[in-house]
Amino acid sequence: MKVNIYYGGRGIIGDPTIFVINKIQTVLEELNVSVERFNLYELKNSIVSLPASLNDCDAVILAATVEWYGIGGYLTQFLDACWLYGNKEKIQSTYMCPIVMSTASGEREAKTSLQTAWEILGGVSINGMCGYVSDMMSFEMNKDYSNLIEKQAENIYRTVSQKMVTLPSSNKAITKIADNPMTISLSPQETEQLSKYASDESYVQQQKEDISELASRFKDMLEAKSVDENLIYISDFTDHFEKAGATDGVFKFDVKERKKSLIVDVKGGSLNCYYGNVESVDVYCKLSSDIMNKIITGKETFQRAFMSGDMQVKGNFGLLRKLDEMFIF
């Protein structure tokens, strides 16, 4: 029989959880149980690959210290990795005993949280141990407490060695619901290999750089596409230009969602419409593409857009009024 202990505390002196798991480990080893401990604070850079260590054990002990609220980040990361990369078939036959000691409050809630998480993973949780410790010295010297810890270790050994059956839990039903939408069908070997990649910082960094490069390329493509879409405005202005009401003037339209400005140059009854920039303009208009689309489809006018505040205007306001006469949308 083999039992893995995953300690999620900070490893500080006087941590009551360390005292408890040390005593449990001693008792289990006296019962000829192979015990391997994983201090997550020492393995924080490789937590993602730790679910692979579940493949050769019969039971696990998840040990946490509540110092202010909850089980802490390291143990949460480990459980996340188990959900993403763990061998669910192996976890289903693996017993888990939660050990939670608190120097603040909330040890019972944390213990329940660990049990619930393991059951959602598909594993079997057994009744663990939790307690509040205010004075470490008196806790260590109390023989009754030591006897309780030893009995807990014996209970772990008895439950695992006899493969005791537990009643079904509704938490396991959640696995089927939560696991379907986002889970990629991978074999246990592929999952384990993926976890190794995820824990390799150089590999992850290279992936981030590749994604950034692809994002940049797609951005350039989208920008190019948006410029092509702006060409539609040119044809709209050209098709709806009324020479009879033409008044000389240079109009500049800055559409927020577009990269370049639309220049509408009316001179001598002719129209020159293009994208670019010009040093001197008679009327400068700033608006959104939504408002521009409403104007060119006849749902709005330049004058009403200005009066309602949907279009900001600078320059010759007399020429602004002429826009609705020159372009009948």
mmCIF file of C-alpha atoms in Angstrom:
data_model
loop_
_atom_site.group_PDB
_atom_site.id
_atom_site.type_symbol
_atom_site.label_atom_id
_atom_site.label_comp_id
_atom_site.label_asym_id
_atom_site.label_seq_id
_atom_site.Cartn_x
_atom_site.Cartn_y
_atom_site.Cartn_z
ATOM 1 C CA MET A 1 0.000 0.000 0.000
ATOM 2 C CA LYS A 2 1.161 3.505 -0.804
ATOM 3 C CA VAL A 3 -0.150 6.825 0.520
ATOM 4 C CA ASN A 4 0.815 10.240 -0.859
ATOM 5 C CA ILE A 5 0.639 13.291 1.388
ATOM 6 C CA TYR A 6 0.159 16.671 -0.311
ATOM 7 C CA TYR A 7 0.860 19.475 2.126
ATOM 8 C CA GLY A 8 -0.506 22.849 1.022
ATOM 9 C CA GLY A 9 0.725 25.060 3.867
ATOM 10 C CA ARG A 10 3.713 27.407 3.952
ATOM 11 C CA GLY A 11 5.994 25.101 5.923
ATOM 12 C CA ILE A 12 6.518 27.574 8.759
ATOM 13 C CA ILE A 13 7.654 26.592 12.251
ATOM 14 C CA GLY A 14 4.735 25.938 14.553
ATOM 15 C CA ASP A 15 2.311 24.895 11.821
ATOM 16 C CA PRO A 16 -0.041 22.407 13.552
ATOM 17 C CA THR A 17 -0.762 20.631 10.268
ATOM 18 C CA ILE A 18 2.888 19.590 9.980
ATOM 19 C CA PHE A 19 2.737 18.077 13.460
ATOM 20 C CA VAL A 20 -0.397 16.099 12.546
ATOM 21 C CA ILE A 21 0.850 14.713 9.219
ATOM 22 C CA ASN A 22 4.229 13.838 10.765
ATOM 23 C CA LYS A 23 2.489 11.702 13.372
ATOM 24 C CA ILE A 24 0.185 10.145 10.760
ATOM 25 C CA GLN A 25 3.158 9.354 8.552
ATOM 26 C CA THR A 26 4.973 7.694 11.463
ATOM 27 C CA VAL A 27 1.998 5.461 12.276
ATOM 28 C CA LEU A 28 1.458 4.484 8.644
ATOM 29 C CA GLU A 29 5.121 3.587 8.184
ATOM 30 C CA GLU A 30 4.929 1.411 11.308
ATOM 31 C CA LEU A 31 2.082 -0.397 9.540
ATOM 32 C CA ASN A 32 4.432 -1.046 6.562
ATOM 33 C CA VAL A 33 2.730 1.567 4.388
ATOM 34 C CA SER A 34 4.896 3.378 1.841
ATOM 35 C CA VAL A 35 4.421 7.109 2.394
ATOM 36 C CA GLU A 36 5.609 9.873 0.064
ATOM 37 C CA ARG A 37 5.199 13.516 0.965
ATOM 38 C CA PHE A 38 4.888 16.433 -1.448
ATOM 39 C CA ASN A 39 5.413 19.884 0.046
ATOM 40 C CA LEU A 40 3.640 22.065 -2.490
ATOM 41 C CA TYR A 41 5.396 25.265 -1.389
ATOM 42 C CA GLU A 42 8.678 23.645 -2.484
ATOM 43 C CA LEU A 43 7.170 22.366 -5.748
ATOM 44 C CA LYS A 44 5.199 25.475 -6.725
ATOM 45 C CA ASN A 45 6.802 25.642 -10.186
ATOM 46 C CA SER A 46 5.850 22.053 -11.017
ATOM 47 C CA ILE A 47 2.416 21.701 -9.387
ATOM 48 C CA VAL A 48 0.813 21.302 -12.815
ATOM 49 C CA SER A 49 2.680 18.023 -13.369
ATOM 50 C CA LEU A 50 1.992 16.573 -9.896
ATOM 51 C CA PRO A 51 -1.255 14.758 -10.833
ATOM 52 C CA ALA A 52 0.981 12.143 -12.476
ATOM 53 C CA SER A 53 2.125 11.141 -8.965
ATOM 54 C CA LEU A 54 -1.413 9.881 -8.253
ATOM 55 C CA ASN A 55 -0.964 7.003 -10.666
ATOM 56 C CA ASP A 56 1.024 4.805 -8.278
ATOM 57 C CA CYS A 57 -0.721 5.405 -4.945
ATOM 58 C CA ASP A 58 -3.744 3.876 -3.240
ATOM 59 C CA ALA A 59 -4.728 6.888 -1.143
ATOM 60 C CA VAL A 60 -3.870 10.535 -0.680
ATOM 61 C CA ILE A 61 -3.902 12.892 2.251
ATOM 62 C CA LEU A 62 -4.652 16.509 1.406
ATOM 63 C CA ALA A 63 -3.287 18.592 4.267
ATOM 64 C CA ALA A 64 -4.055 22.293 4.624
ATOM 65 C CA THR A 65 -3.571 25.023 7.213
ATOM 66 C CA VAL A 66 -6.227 27.715 7.490
ATOM 67 C CA GLU A 67 -4.358 30.874 8.486
ATOM 68 C CA TRP A 68 -7.050 33.377 7.563
ATOM 69 C CA TYR A 69 -9.489 31.979 4.980
ATOM 70 C CA GLY A 70 -9.706 28.778 2.980
ATOM 71 C CA ILE A 71 -7.195 26.118 2.023
ATOM 72 C CA GLY A 72 -4.698 28.423 0.315
ATOM 73 C CA GLY A 73 -3.419 28.767 -3.206
ATOM 74 C CA TYR A 74 -1.008 25.826 -3.546
ATOM 75 C CA LEU A 75 -3.597 23.163 -2.753
ATOM 76 C CA THR A 76 -6.142 24.877 -4.985
ATOM 77 C CA GLN A 77 -3.617 24.847 -7.856
ATOM 78 C CA PHE A 78 -3.001 21.149 -7.282
ATOM 79 C CA LEU A 79 -6.729 20.338 -7.402
ATOM 80 C CA ASP A 80 -7.101 22.472 -10.544
ATOM 81 C CA ALA A 81 -4.279 20.476 -12.134
ATOM 82 C CA CYS A 82 -5.976 17.221 -11.117
ATOM 83 C CA TRP A 83 -9.149 18.379 -12.868
ATOM 84 C CA LEU A 84 -7.305 19.384 -16.036
ATOM 85 C CA TYR A 85 -4.557 16.774 -16.277
ATOM 86 C CA GLY A 86 -5.293 14.028 -13.748
ATOM 87 C CA ASN A 87 -6.110 10.461 -14.746
ATOM 88 C CA LYS A 88 -9.814 10.431 -13.826
ATOM 89 C CA GLU A 89 -10.020 6.644 -14.074
ATOM 90 C CA LYS A 90 -7.266 6.278 -11.486
ATOM 91 C CA ILE A 91 -8.714 8.965 -9.228
ATOM 92 C CA GLN A 92 -12.029 7.068 -9.115
ATOM 93 C CA SER A 93 -10.341 4.259 -7.178
ATOM 94 C CA THR A 94 -8.198 6.529 -4.986
ATOM 95 C CA TYR A 95 -9.193 7.330 -1.412
ATOM 96 C CA MET A 96 -8.629 10.819 -0.010
ATOM 97 C CA CYS A 97 -8.406 11.873 3.616
ATOM 98 C CA PRO A 98 -8.512 15.645 4.360
ATOM 99 C CA ILE A 99 -6.443 17.017 7.227
ATOM 100 C CA VAL A 100 -7.161 20.660 8.030
ATOM 101 C CA MET A 101 -5.810 22.511 11.059
ATOM 102 C CA SER A 102 -6.675 26.136 11.690
ATOM 103 C CA THR A 103 -4.971 28.980 13.523
ATOM 104 C CA ALA A 104 -7.865 31.316 12.723
ATOM 105 C CA SER A 105 -11.301 29.886 11.871
ATOM 106 C CA GLY A 106 -13.059 27.951 9.138
ATOM 107 C CA GLU A 107 -11.388 24.544 9.467
ATOM 108 C CA ARG A 108 -14.662 22.651 9.049
ATOM 109 C CA GLU A 109 -15.589 24.548 5.899
ATOM 110 C CA ALA A 110 -12.110 23.929 4.453
ATOM 111 C CA LYS A 111 -12.355 20.198 5.217
ATOM 112 C CA THR A 112 -15.748 20.019 3.519
ATOM 113 C CA SER A 113 -14.326 21.937 0.552
ATOM 114 C CA LEU A 114 -11.563 19.362 0.074
ATOM 115 C CA GLN A 115 -13.998 16.471 0.319
ATOM 116 C CA THR A 116 -16.349 18.063 -2.191
ATOM 117 C CA ALA A 117 -13.519 18.817 -4.633
ATOM 118 C CA TRP A 118 -12.231 15.240 -4.504
ATOM 119 C CA GLU A 119 -15.690 13.780 -5.019
ATOM 120 C CA ILE A 120 -16.266 16.048 -8.028
ATOM 121 C CA LEU A 121 -12.997 14.721 -9.418
ATOM 122 C CA GLY A 122 -14.578 11.272 -9.089
ATOM 123 C CA GLY A 123 -12.553 10.027 -6.148
ATOM 124 C CA VAL A 124 -13.590 8.527 -2.820
ATOM 125 C CA SER A 125 -13.354 10.738 0.243
ATOM 126 C CA ILE A 126 -13.140 9.349 3.766
ATOM 127 C CA ASN A 127 -13.813 11.128 7.015
ATOM 128 C CA GLY A 128 -10.799 13.233 7.834
ATOM 129 C CA MET A 129 -9.703 15.427 10.695
ATOM 130 C CA CYS A 130 -9.931 19.117 11.421
ATOM 131 C CA GLY A 131 -9.269 21.265 14.466
ATOM 132 C CA TYR A 132 -8.404 24.702 15.821
ATOM 133 C CA VAL A 133 -5.062 25.293 17.523
ATOM 134 C CA SER A 134 -4.362 28.468 19.497
ATOM 135 C CA ASP A 135 -1.402 27.199 21.554
ATOM 136 C CA MET A 136 0.956 24.906 19.674
ATOM 137 C CA MET A 137 2.839 23.790 22.765
ATOM 138 C CA SER A 138 -0.234 22.562 24.648
ATOM 139 C CA PHE A 139 -1.528 20.914 21.460
ATOM 140 C CA GLU A 140 1.653 18.875 21.014
ATOM 141 C CA MET A 141 1.785 17.873 24.689
ATOM 142 C CA ASN A 142 -1.853 16.735 24.867
ATOM 143 C CA LYS A 143 -1.883 12.905 24.843
ATOM 144 C CA ASP A 144 -5.576 12.738 24.008
ATOM 145 C CA TYR A 145 -5.002 14.709 20.844
ATOM 146 C CA SER A 146 -2.080 12.457 19.917
ATOM 147 C CA ASN A 147 -4.271 9.380 20.406
ATOM 148 C CA LEU A 148 -6.928 10.870 18.113
ATOM 149 C CA ILE A 149 -4.331 11.497 15.401
ATOM 150 C CA GLU A 150 -2.987 7.939 15.707
ATOM 151 C CA LYS A 151 -6.513 6.535 15.461
ATOM 152 C CA GLN A 152 -7.062 8.635 12.339
ATOM 153 C CA ALA A 153 -3.960 7.099 10.764
ATOM 154 C CA GLU A 154 -5.196 3.610 11.683
ATOM 155 C CA ASN A 155 -8.589 4.425 10.166
ATOM 156 C CA ILE A 156 -6.913 5.464 6.914
ATOM 157 C CA TYR A 157 -4.978 2.190 6.845
ATOM 158 C CA ARG A 158 -8.094 0.123 7.643
ATOM 159 C CA THR A 159 -10.289 1.875 5.054
ATOM 160 C CA VAL A 160 -7.783 1.594 2.213
ATOM 161 C CA SER A 161 -6.519 -1.924 2.940
ATOM 162 C CA GLN A 162 -10.061 -3.310 3.183
ATOM 163 C CA LYS A 163 -11.264 -1.177 0.269
ATOM 164 C CA MET A 164 -14.313 -0.131 2.243
ATOM 165 C CA VAL A 165 -17.311 0.948 0.192
ATOM 166 C CA THR A 166 -18.849 4.376 0.738
ATOM 167 C CA LEU A 167 -22.345 5.523 -0.096
ATOM 168 C CA PRO A 168 -22.749 7.363 -3.431
ATOM 169 C CA SER A 169 -22.449 11.146 -3.408
ATOM 170 C CA SER A 170 -24.340 13.696 -5.479
ATOM 171 C CA ASN A 171 -21.040 15.541 -5.989
ATOM 172 C CA LYS A 172 -19.936 12.834 -8.419
ATOM 173 C CA ALA A 173 -22.908 13.630 -10.629
ATOM 174 C CA ILE A 174 -21.472 17.137 -11.075
ATOM 175 C CA THR A 175 -18.459 15.578 -12.806
ATOM 176 C CA LYS A 176 -20.597 14.464 -15.735
ATOM 177 C CA ILE A 177 -22.202 17.891 -16.035
ATOM 178 C CA ALA A 178 -19.023 19.970 -15.705
ATOM 179 C CA ASP A 179 -16.736 17.635 -17.607
ATOM 180 C CA ASN A 180 -18.636 17.481 -20.895
ATOM 181 C CA PRO A 181 -18.539 20.987 -22.451
ATOM 182 C CA MET A 182 -14.854 21.894 -22.184
ATOM 183 C CA THR A 183 -13.048 18.557 -21.834
ATOM 184 C CA ILE A 184 -10.896 17.370 -24.723
ATOM 185 C CA SER A 185 -10.866 13.604 -25.140
ATOM 186 C CA LEU A 186 -7.298 12.602 -24.271
ATOM 187 C CA SER A 187 -5.768 9.365 -23.117
ATOM 188 C CA PRO A 188 -4.126 9.298 -19.639
ATOM 189 C CA GLN A 189 -0.702 9.307 -21.333
ATOM 190 C CA GLU A 190 -1.577 12.335 -23.457
ATOM 191 C CA THR A 191 -2.981 14.129 -20.428
ATOM 192 C CA GLU A 192 0.177 13.475 -18.425
ATOM 193 C CA GLN A 193 2.345 14.704 -21.294
ATOM 194 C CA LEU A 194 0.215 17.858 -21.561
ATOM 195 C CA SER A 195 0.689 18.542 -17.844
ATOM 196 C CA LYS A 196 4.470 18.331 -18.310
ATOM 197 C CA TYR A 197 4.286 20.875 -21.124
ATOM 198 C CA ALA A 198 2.141 23.167 -18.977
ATOM 199 C CA SER A 199 4.689 23.054 -16.143
ATOM 200 C CA ASP A 200 7.596 23.801 -18.494
ATOM 201 C CA GLU A 201 8.041 27.576 -18.234
ATOM 202 C CA SER A 202 10.181 27.847 -21.386
ATOM 203 C CA TYR A 203 7.564 25.928 -23.382
ATOM 204 C CA VAL A 204 4.723 28.053 -21.998
ATOM 205 C CA GLN A 205 6.662 31.257 -22.759
ATOM 206 C CA GLN A 206 7.253 30.110 -26.346
ATOM 207 C CA GLN A 207 3.540 29.360 -26.712
ATOM 208 C CA LYS A 208 2.676 32.850 -25.435
ATOM 209 C CA GLU A 209 5.039 34.406 -27.975
ATOM 210 C CA ASP A 210 3.544 32.334 -30.804
ATOM 211 C CA ILE A 211 0.014 33.317 -29.767
ATOM 212 C CA SER A 212 1.044 36.975 -29.597
ATOM 213 C CA GLU A 213 2.516 36.782 -33.099
ATOM 214 C CA LEU A 214 -0.628 35.141 -34.477
ATOM 215 C CA ALA A 215 -2.800 37.755 -32.746
ATOM 216 C CA SER A 216 -0.712 40.503 -34.335
ATOM 217 C CA ARG A 217 -1.131 38.968 -37.792
ATOM 218 C CA PHE A 218 -4.884 38.628 -37.381
ATOM 219 C CA LYS A 219 -5.068 42.215 -36.154
ATOM 220 C CA ASP A 220 -3.291 43.410 -39.298
ATOM 221 C CA MET A 221 -5.693 41.352 -41.421
ATOM 222 C CA LEU A 222 -8.706 42.809 -39.638
ATOM 223 C CA GLU A 223 -7.367 46.332 -40.020
ATOM 224 C CA ALA A 224 -6.883 45.733 -43.729
ATOM 225 C CA LYS A 225 -10.406 44.379 -43.929
ATOM 226 C CA SER A 226 -11.786 47.429 -42.118
ATOM 227 C CA VAL A 227 -10.149 49.729 -44.663
ATOM 228 C CA ASP A 228 -11.897 47.815 -47.443
ATOM 229 C CA GLU A 229 -15.203 48.257 -45.607
ATOM 230 C CA ASN A 230 -14.578 52.017 -45.492
ATOM 231 C CA LEU A 231 -14.526 52.056 -49.281
ATOM 232 C CA ILE A 232 -18.271 51.522 -49.099
ATOM 233 C CA TYR A 233 -18.650 55.050 -47.727
ATOM 234 C CA ILE A 234 -16.872 56.441 -50.782
ATOM 235 C CA SER A 235 -19.343 54.835 -53.172
ATOM 236 C CA ASP A 236 -22.258 55.962 -50.994
ATOM 237 C CA PHE A 237 -21.144 59.596 -51.045
ATOM 238 C CA THR A 238 -20.409 59.443 -54.789
ATOM 239 C CA ASP A 239 -23.754 57.854 -55.722
ATOM 240 C CA HIS A 240 -25.807 60.311 -53.665
ATOM 241 C CA PHE A 241 -23.993 63.503 -54.635
ATOM 242 C CA GLU A 242 -26.305 66.265 -55.901
ATOM 243 C CA LYS A 243 -24.459 68.692 -58.171
ATOM 244 C CA ALA A 244 -27.357 71.142 -58.117
ATOM 245 C CA GLY A 245 -26.905 71.803 -54.429
ATOM 246 C CA ALA A 246 -23.121 71.610 -54.434
ATOM 247 C CA THR A 247 -21.171 74.181 -52.406
ATOM 248 C CA ASP A 248 -17.396 74.309 -52.427
ATOM 249 C CA GLY A 249 -15.798 72.977 -49.250
ATOM 250 C CA VAL A 250 -13.509 70.358 -47.756
ATOM 251 C CA PHE A 251 -15.120 68.021 -45.222
ATOM 252 C CA LYS A 252 -13.193 65.616 -43.002
ATOM 253 C CA PHE A 253 -14.951 62.710 -41.272
ATOM 254 C CA ASP A 254 -13.202 60.864 -38.445
ATOM 255 C CA VAL A 255 -15.104 57.634 -37.821
ATOM 256 C CA LYS A 256 -14.030 56.202 -34.449
ATOM 257 C CA GLU A 257 -13.853 52.584 -35.607
ATOM 258 C CA ARG A 258 -11.869 53.419 -38.740
ATOM 259 C CA LYS A 259 -8.137 53.866 -38.993
ATOM 260 C CA LYS A 260 -8.056 56.650 -41.619
ATOM 261 C CA SER A 261 -10.113 59.793 -42.130
ATOM 262 C CA LEU A 262 -12.647 60.146 -44.912
ATOM 263 C CA ILE A 263 -12.082 63.327 -46.955
ATOM 264 C CA VAL A 264 -14.959 64.751 -48.978
ATOM 265 C CA ASP A 265 -13.706 67.541 -51.274
ATOM 266 C CA VAL A 266 -16.361 69.462 -53.232
ATOM 267 C CA LYS A 267 -15.100 71.989 -55.784
ATOM 268 C CA GLY A 268 -16.736 73.513 -58.861
ATOM 269 C CA GLY A 269 -19.626 71.046 -58.786
ATOM 270 C CA SER A 270 -17.332 68.004 -58.734
ATOM 271 C CA LEU A 271 -16.646 65.572 -55.914
ATOM 272 C CA ASN A 272 -13.383 64.001 -54.814
ATOM 273 C CA CYS A 273 -13.833 61.459 -52.025
ATOM 274 C CA TYR A 274 -10.889 59.532 -50.583
ATOM 275 C CA TYR A 275 -9.198 58.243 -47.426
ATOM 276 C CA GLY A 276 -6.211 60.125 -46.087
ATOM 277 C CA ASN A 277 -5.403 63.477 -44.580
ATOM 278 C CA VAL A 278 -5.511 67.103 -45.622
ATOM 279 C CA GLU A 279 -3.883 70.140 -44.021
ATOM 280 C CA SER A 280 -6.832 72.510 -44.200
ATOM 281 C CA VAL A 281 -10.517 71.613 -43.891
ATOM 282 C CA ASP A 282 -13.678 73.709 -43.743
ATOM 283 C CA VAL A 283 -15.685 71.270 -41.616
ATOM 284 C CA TYR A 284 -14.325 68.590 -39.284
ATOM 285 C CA CYS A 285 -16.783 65.883 -38.137
ATOM 286 C CA LYS A 286 -16.188 63.180 -35.565
ATOM 287 C CA LEU A 287 -18.714 60.336 -35.219
ATOM 288 C CA SER A 288 -19.102 56.595 -34.773
ATOM 289 C CA SER A 289 -19.588 54.085 -37.583
ATOM 290 C CA ASP A 290 -23.077 53.381 -36.230
ATOM 291 C CA ILE A 291 -24.118 57.021 -36.755
ATOM 292 C CA MET A 292 -22.432 57.148 -40.162
ATOM 293 C CA ASN A 293 -24.330 54.007 -41.213
ATOM 294 C CA LYS A 294 -27.614 55.585 -40.111
ATOM 295 C CA ILE A 295 -26.858 58.706 -42.153
ATOM 296 C CA ILE A 296 -25.968 56.895 -45.392
ATOM 297 C CA THR A 297 -29.056 54.663 -45.057
ATOM 298 C CA GLY A 298 -31.349 57.674 -44.629
ATOM 299 C CA LYS A 299 -32.262 57.003 -41.016
ATOM 300 C CA GLU A 300 -30.447 60.135 -39.823
ATOM 301 C CA THR A 301 -29.210 63.455 -41.222
ATOM 302 C CA PHE A 302 -25.960 65.295 -40.633
ATOM 303 C CA GLN A 303 -27.821 68.184 -39.004
ATOM 304 C CA ARG A 304 -29.824 66.009 -36.597
ATOM 305 C CA ALA A 305 -26.716 64.013 -35.655
ATOM 306 C CA PHE A 306 -24.955 67.273 -34.786
ATOM 307 C CA MET A 307 -27.918 68.679 -32.824
ATOM 308 C CA SER A 308 -28.325 65.452 -30.796
ATOM 309 C CA GLY A 309 -24.622 65.360 -29.934
ATOM 310 C CA ASP A 310 -23.964 62.114 -31.832
ATOM 311 C CA MET A 311 -21.587 63.944 -34.151
ATOM 312 C CA GLN A 312 -19.008 66.483 -32.997
ATOM 313 C CA VAL A 313 -18.309 69.305 -35.444
ATOM 314 C CA LYS A 314 -15.694 72.037 -35.792
ATOM 315 C CA GLY A 315 -15.390 74.685 -38.497
ATOM 316 C CA ASN A 316 -17.912 76.409 -40.780
ATOM 317 C CA PHE A 317 -21.387 75.517 -39.461
ATOM 318 C CA GLY A 318 -23.002 77.137 -42.516
ATOM 319 C CA LEU A 319 -21.327 74.526 -44.717
ATOM 320 C CA LEU A 320 -22.445 71.817 -42.307
ATOM 321 C CA ARG A 321 -26.065 72.592 -43.153
ATOM 322 C CA LYS A 322 -25.220 72.224 -46.854
ATOM 323 C CA LEU A 323 -24.173 68.584 -46.377
ATOM 324 C CA ASP A 324 -27.799 67.411 -46.279
ATOM 325 C CA GLU A 325 -28.474 69.318 -49.515
ATOM 326 C CA MET A 326 -25.430 67.948 -51.356
ATOM 327 C CA PHE A 327 -25.896 64.348 -50.276
ATOM 328 C CA ILE A 328 -29.460 63.063 -50.391
ATOM 329 C CA PHE A 329 -29.405 59.666 -48.663
#
